[in-house]
Amino acid sequence: MPIQRLVLDTVTEDDYELIAIHCSLASYKVAYVLNKQLNLRLFRKKEDINFEYDTVTAHFPLFQYYDHFQYNMYNLLGNKYRIQTVSSLTEGLFSTVTEDIVVTKYLIPELKDVDYFLKIEAETYGFSSKLLIAELLNIPQIVTAYSVDYTQIKSKNNLIIE
């Protein structure tokens, strides 16, 4: 029986734009501001992006909107998850000391300063990320926004949403 080989030449990576957003607002407020200023309809998904770490499960918020007219999918992803844990240390035979520890986990650990990511999957060639970034920079609550080259990120698989 001859050996059969499958050649996967047509497999390509997803093509999308990734915009980093620095903003100190809560995720639902960021989604509200983006909806209001950019005429989007971002809504919170029932399931967040969850990652299991050694001691905690991190829940990163996910807001999504599909534009049926321009065939663009907008995803607003939180990059930071903070949880306060209580740690108890035994110092002696009868004394224990408890202290609160804040643990921070990141969706993209290479970009720890970024608060949110806006991932846009555009099916048409009429989409311009430069125009979108200019509109984002006009929003007073957003400190800064810029495009990120996702091909250079080691943990880009964390951005795969299904």
mmCIF file of C-alpha atoms in Angstrom:
data_model
loop_
_atom_site.group_PDB
_atom_site.id
_atom_site.type_symbol
_atom_site.label_atom_id
_atom_site.label_comp_id
_atom_site.label_asym_id
_atom_site.label_seq_id
_atom_site.Cartn_x
_atom_site.Cartn_y
_atom_site.Cartn_z
ATOM 1 C CA MET A 1 0.000 0.000 0.000
ATOM 2 C CA PRO A 2 1.552 3.339 -0.998
ATOM 3 C CA ILE A 3 2.134 6.090 1.547
ATOM 4 C CA GLN A 4 -0.126 9.092 1.163
ATOM 5 C CA ARG A 5 1.053 12.562 2.076
ATOM 6 C CA LEU A 6 -1.032 15.637 2.515
ATOM 7 C CA VAL A 7 0.554 18.962 1.667
ATOM 8 C CA LEU A 8 -1.014 21.957 3.365
ATOM 9 C CA ASP A 9 0.159 24.861 1.237
ATOM 10 C CA THR A 10 -3.060 26.818 1.518
ATOM 11 C CA VAL A 11 -2.981 27.276 5.295
ATOM 12 C CA THR A 12 -2.587 30.960 6.060
ATOM 13 C CA GLU A 13 -2.687 32.907 9.267
ATOM 14 C CA ASP A 14 -5.628 35.082 10.126
ATOM 15 C CA ASP A 15 -5.311 38.593 8.851
ATOM 16 C CA TYR A 16 -6.505 41.205 11.288
ATOM 17 C CA GLU A 17 -5.634 44.594 12.703
ATOM 18 C CA LEU A 18 -4.667 44.882 16.341
ATOM 19 C CA ILE A 19 -4.907 48.206 18.131
ATOM 20 C CA ALA A 20 -3.581 48.724 21.651
ATOM 21 C CA ILE A 21 -5.609 51.037 23.889
ATOM 22 C CA HIS A 22 -4.387 52.683 27.080
ATOM 23 C CA CYS A 23 -7.362 53.677 29.214
ATOM 24 C CA SER A 24 -8.043 53.504 32.949
ATOM 25 C CA LEU A 25 -11.807 52.941 32.621
ATOM 26 C CA ALA A 26 -13.552 49.671 33.383
ATOM 27 C CA SER A 27 -14.177 47.398 30.414
ATOM 28 C CA TYR A 28 -17.905 48.094 30.167
ATOM 29 C CA LYS A 29 -17.240 51.846 30.178
ATOM 30 C CA VAL A 30 -14.650 51.499 27.417
ATOM 31 C CA ALA A 31 -17.159 49.525 25.341
ATOM 32 C CA TYR A 32 -19.788 52.217 25.980
ATOM 33 C CA VAL A 33 -17.431 55.019 24.938
ATOM 34 C CA LEU A 34 -16.386 53.147 21.780
ATOM 35 C CA ASN A 35 -20.025 52.450 20.920
ATOM 36 C CA LYS A 36 -20.930 56.084 21.372
ATOM 37 C CA GLN A 37 -17.958 57.663 19.572
ATOM 38 C CA LEU A 38 -17.360 55.124 16.794
ATOM 39 C CA ASN A 39 -20.984 54.115 16.150
ATOM 40 C CA LEU A 40 -20.314 50.492 17.064
ATOM 41 C CA ARG A 41 -22.568 48.080 18.905
ATOM 42 C CA LEU A 42 -20.102 46.186 21.064
ATOM 43 C CA PHE A 43 -21.806 43.803 23.467
ATOM 44 C CA ARG A 44 -20.414 41.661 26.260
ATOM 45 C CA LYS A 45 -20.149 38.003 25.376
ATOM 46 C CA LYS A 46 -21.618 35.549 27.860
ATOM 47 C CA GLU A 47 -18.293 33.783 28.138
ATOM 48 C CA ASP A 48 -15.067 35.623 28.830
ATOM 49 C CA ILE A 49 -11.652 34.507 27.681
ATOM 50 C CA ASN A 50 -10.474 32.193 30.451
ATOM 51 C CA PHE A 51 -6.943 31.011 31.125
ATOM 52 C CA GLU A 52 -5.864 28.617 33.849
ATOM 53 C CA TYR A 53 -2.719 29.556 35.725
ATOM 54 C CA ASP A 54 -1.068 27.812 38.661
ATOM 55 C CA THR A 55 -3.185 29.329 41.414
ATOM 56 C CA VAL A 56 -5.876 31.383 39.652
ATOM 57 C CA THR A 57 -8.198 31.333 36.696
ATOM 58 C CA ALA A 58 -8.011 34.619 34.801
ATOM 59 C CA HIS A 59 -11.169 35.954 33.149
ATOM 60 C CA PHE A 60 -10.469 38.542 30.458
ATOM 61 C CA PRO A 61 -13.555 40.478 29.296
ATOM 62 C CA LEU A 62 -14.636 40.106 25.686
ATOM 63 C CA PHE A 63 -16.923 42.483 23.793
ATOM 64 C CA GLN A 64 -17.874 41.758 20.191
ATOM 65 C CA TYR A 65 -19.656 43.395 17.267
ATOM 66 C CA TYR A 66 -20.086 42.213 13.691
ATOM 67 C CA ASP A 67 -20.742 44.977 11.157
ATOM 68 C CA HIS A 68 -22.999 43.375 8.522
ATOM 69 C CA PHE A 69 -22.633 46.292 6.114
ATOM 70 C CA GLN A 70 -18.840 46.468 5.971
ATOM 71 C CA TYR A 71 -18.191 42.828 6.957
ATOM 72 C CA ASN A 72 -15.907 43.718 9.874
ATOM 73 C CA MET A 73 -15.700 41.881 13.194
ATOM 74 C CA TYR A 74 -14.707 44.053 16.159
ATOM 75 C CA ASN A 75 -13.418 42.434 19.355
ATOM 76 C CA LEU A 76 -12.574 44.454 22.463
ATOM 77 C CA LEU A 77 -10.353 42.406 24.752
ATOM 78 C CA GLY A 78 -9.155 43.235 28.229
ATOM 79 C CA ASN A 79 -5.438 42.683 28.729
ATOM 80 C CA LYS A 80 -5.238 42.756 32.536
ATOM 81 C CA TYR A 81 -6.850 40.594 35.188
ATOM 82 C CA ARG A 82 -6.251 41.462 38.820
ATOM 83 C CA ILE A 83 -7.309 39.330 41.741
ATOM 84 C CA GLN A 84 -6.678 39.834 45.416
ATOM 85 C CA THR A 85 -5.666 36.689 47.235
ATOM 86 C CA VAL A 86 -5.022 36.093 50.917
ATOM 87 C CA SER A 87 -1.770 34.430 51.836
ATOM 88 C CA SER A 88 -1.080 33.070 55.293
ATOM 89 C CA LEU A 89 2.434 32.622 56.559
ATOM 90 C CA THR A 90 3.326 30.663 59.665
ATOM 91 C CA GLU A 91 6.044 32.460 61.602
ATOM 92 C CA GLY A 92 6.087 30.442 64.771
ATOM 93 C CA LEU A 93 4.363 27.603 66.465
ATOM 94 C CA PHE A 94 1.190 29.507 67.259
ATOM 95 C CA SER A 95 1.336 32.651 65.146
ATOM 96 C CA THR A 96 0.210 33.056 61.583
ATOM 97 C CA VAL A 97 0.370 36.213 59.554
ATOM 98 C CA THR A 98 -2.074 36.833 56.748
ATOM 99 C CA GLU A 99 -1.429 39.341 54.014
ATOM 100 C CA ASP A 100 -3.341 40.405 50.948
ATOM 101 C CA ILE A 101 -1.533 39.862 47.680
ATOM 102 C CA VAL A 102 -2.729 41.325 44.386
ATOM 103 C CA VAL A 103 -1.960 38.996 41.483
ATOM 104 C CA THR A 104 -2.019 40.448 37.957
ATOM 105 C CA LYS A 105 -2.228 38.256 34.876
ATOM 106 C CA TYR A 106 -1.982 39.467 31.279
ATOM 107 C CA LEU A 107 -3.607 38.248 28.078
ATOM 108 C CA ILE A 108 -0.520 39.379 26.151
ATOM 109 C CA PRO A 109 2.388 39.362 28.637
ATOM 110 C CA GLU A 110 4.750 41.115 26.210
ATOM 111 C CA LEU A 111 2.573 44.248 26.320
ATOM 112 C CA LYS A 112 1.920 44.698 30.040
ATOM 113 C CA ASP A 113 1.239 48.431 29.783
ATOM 114 C CA VAL A 114 -1.707 47.979 27.404
ATOM 115 C CA ASP A 115 -5.126 47.960 29.057
ATOM 116 C CA TYR A 116 -7.284 46.824 26.106
ATOM 117 C CA PHE A 117 -6.902 45.460 22.598
ATOM 118 C CA LEU A 118 -9.237 46.187 19.729
ATOM 119 C CA LYS A 119 -8.986 43.352 17.218
ATOM 120 C CA ILE A 120 -10.588 44.043 13.850
ATOM 121 C CA GLU A 121 -11.052 41.271 11.311
ATOM 122 C CA ALA A 122 -11.831 43.061 8.061
ATOM 123 C CA GLU A 123 -13.045 41.090 5.067
ATOM 124 C CA THR A 124 -12.895 44.064 2.716
ATOM 125 C CA TYR A 125 -9.973 46.188 1.616
ATOM 126 C CA GLY A 126 -11.742 49.459 2.448
ATOM 127 C CA PHE A 127 -10.849 49.305 6.143
ATOM 128 C CA SER A 128 -8.281 51.802 7.401
ATOM 129 C CA SER A 129 -6.780 51.323 10.837
ATOM 130 C CA LYS A 130 -5.174 54.774 10.663
ATOM 131 C CA LEU A 131 -8.588 56.445 10.504
ATOM 132 C CA LEU A 132 -9.822 54.330 13.389
ATOM 133 C CA ILE A 133 -6.768 55.193 15.504
ATOM 134 C CA ALA A 134 -7.286 58.885 14.753
ATOM 135 C CA GLU A 135 -10.899 58.582 15.945
ATOM 136 C CA LEU A 136 -9.762 56.715 19.074
ATOM 137 C CA LEU A 137 -7.264 59.446 19.897
ATOM 138 C CA ASN A 138 -10.067 62.036 19.770
ATOM 139 C CA ILE A 139 -11.859 60.287 22.654
ATOM 140 C CA PRO A 140 -10.916 62.128 25.876
ATOM 141 C CA GLN A 141 -11.031 59.025 28.104
ATOM 142 C CA ILE A 142 -8.435 57.186 25.997
ATOM 143 C CA VAL A 143 -4.855 58.121 26.846
ATOM 144 C CA THR A 144 -3.314 56.680 23.706
ATOM 145 C CA ALA A 145 -3.983 54.123 20.986
ATOM 146 C CA TYR A 146 -1.642 52.646 18.411
ATOM 147 C CA SER A 147 -1.358 49.771 15.995
ATOM 148 C CA VAL A 148 0.475 46.621 17.078
ATOM 149 C CA ASP A 149 2.207 44.184 14.745
ATOM 150 C CA TYR A 150 0.676 40.933 15.966
ATOM 151 C CA THR A 151 3.158 38.807 14.004
ATOM 152 C CA GLN A 152 5.917 39.887 16.393
ATOM 153 C CA ILE A 153 4.005 38.846 19.526
ATOM 154 C CA LYS A 154 4.985 35.500 21.015
ATOM 155 C CA SER A 155 1.619 34.898 22.681
ATOM 156 C CA LYS A 156 -0.536 35.801 19.665
ATOM 157 C CA ASN A 157 -2.412 32.518 20.056
ATOM 158 C CA ASN A 158 -4.169 34.092 23.062
ATOM 159 C CA LEU A 159 -5.942 36.369 20.579
ATOM 160 C CA ILE A 160 -7.698 33.482 18.824
ATOM 161 C CA ILE A 161 -11.384 33.796 19.637
ATOM 162 C CA GLU A 162 -13.937 31.192 18.673
#
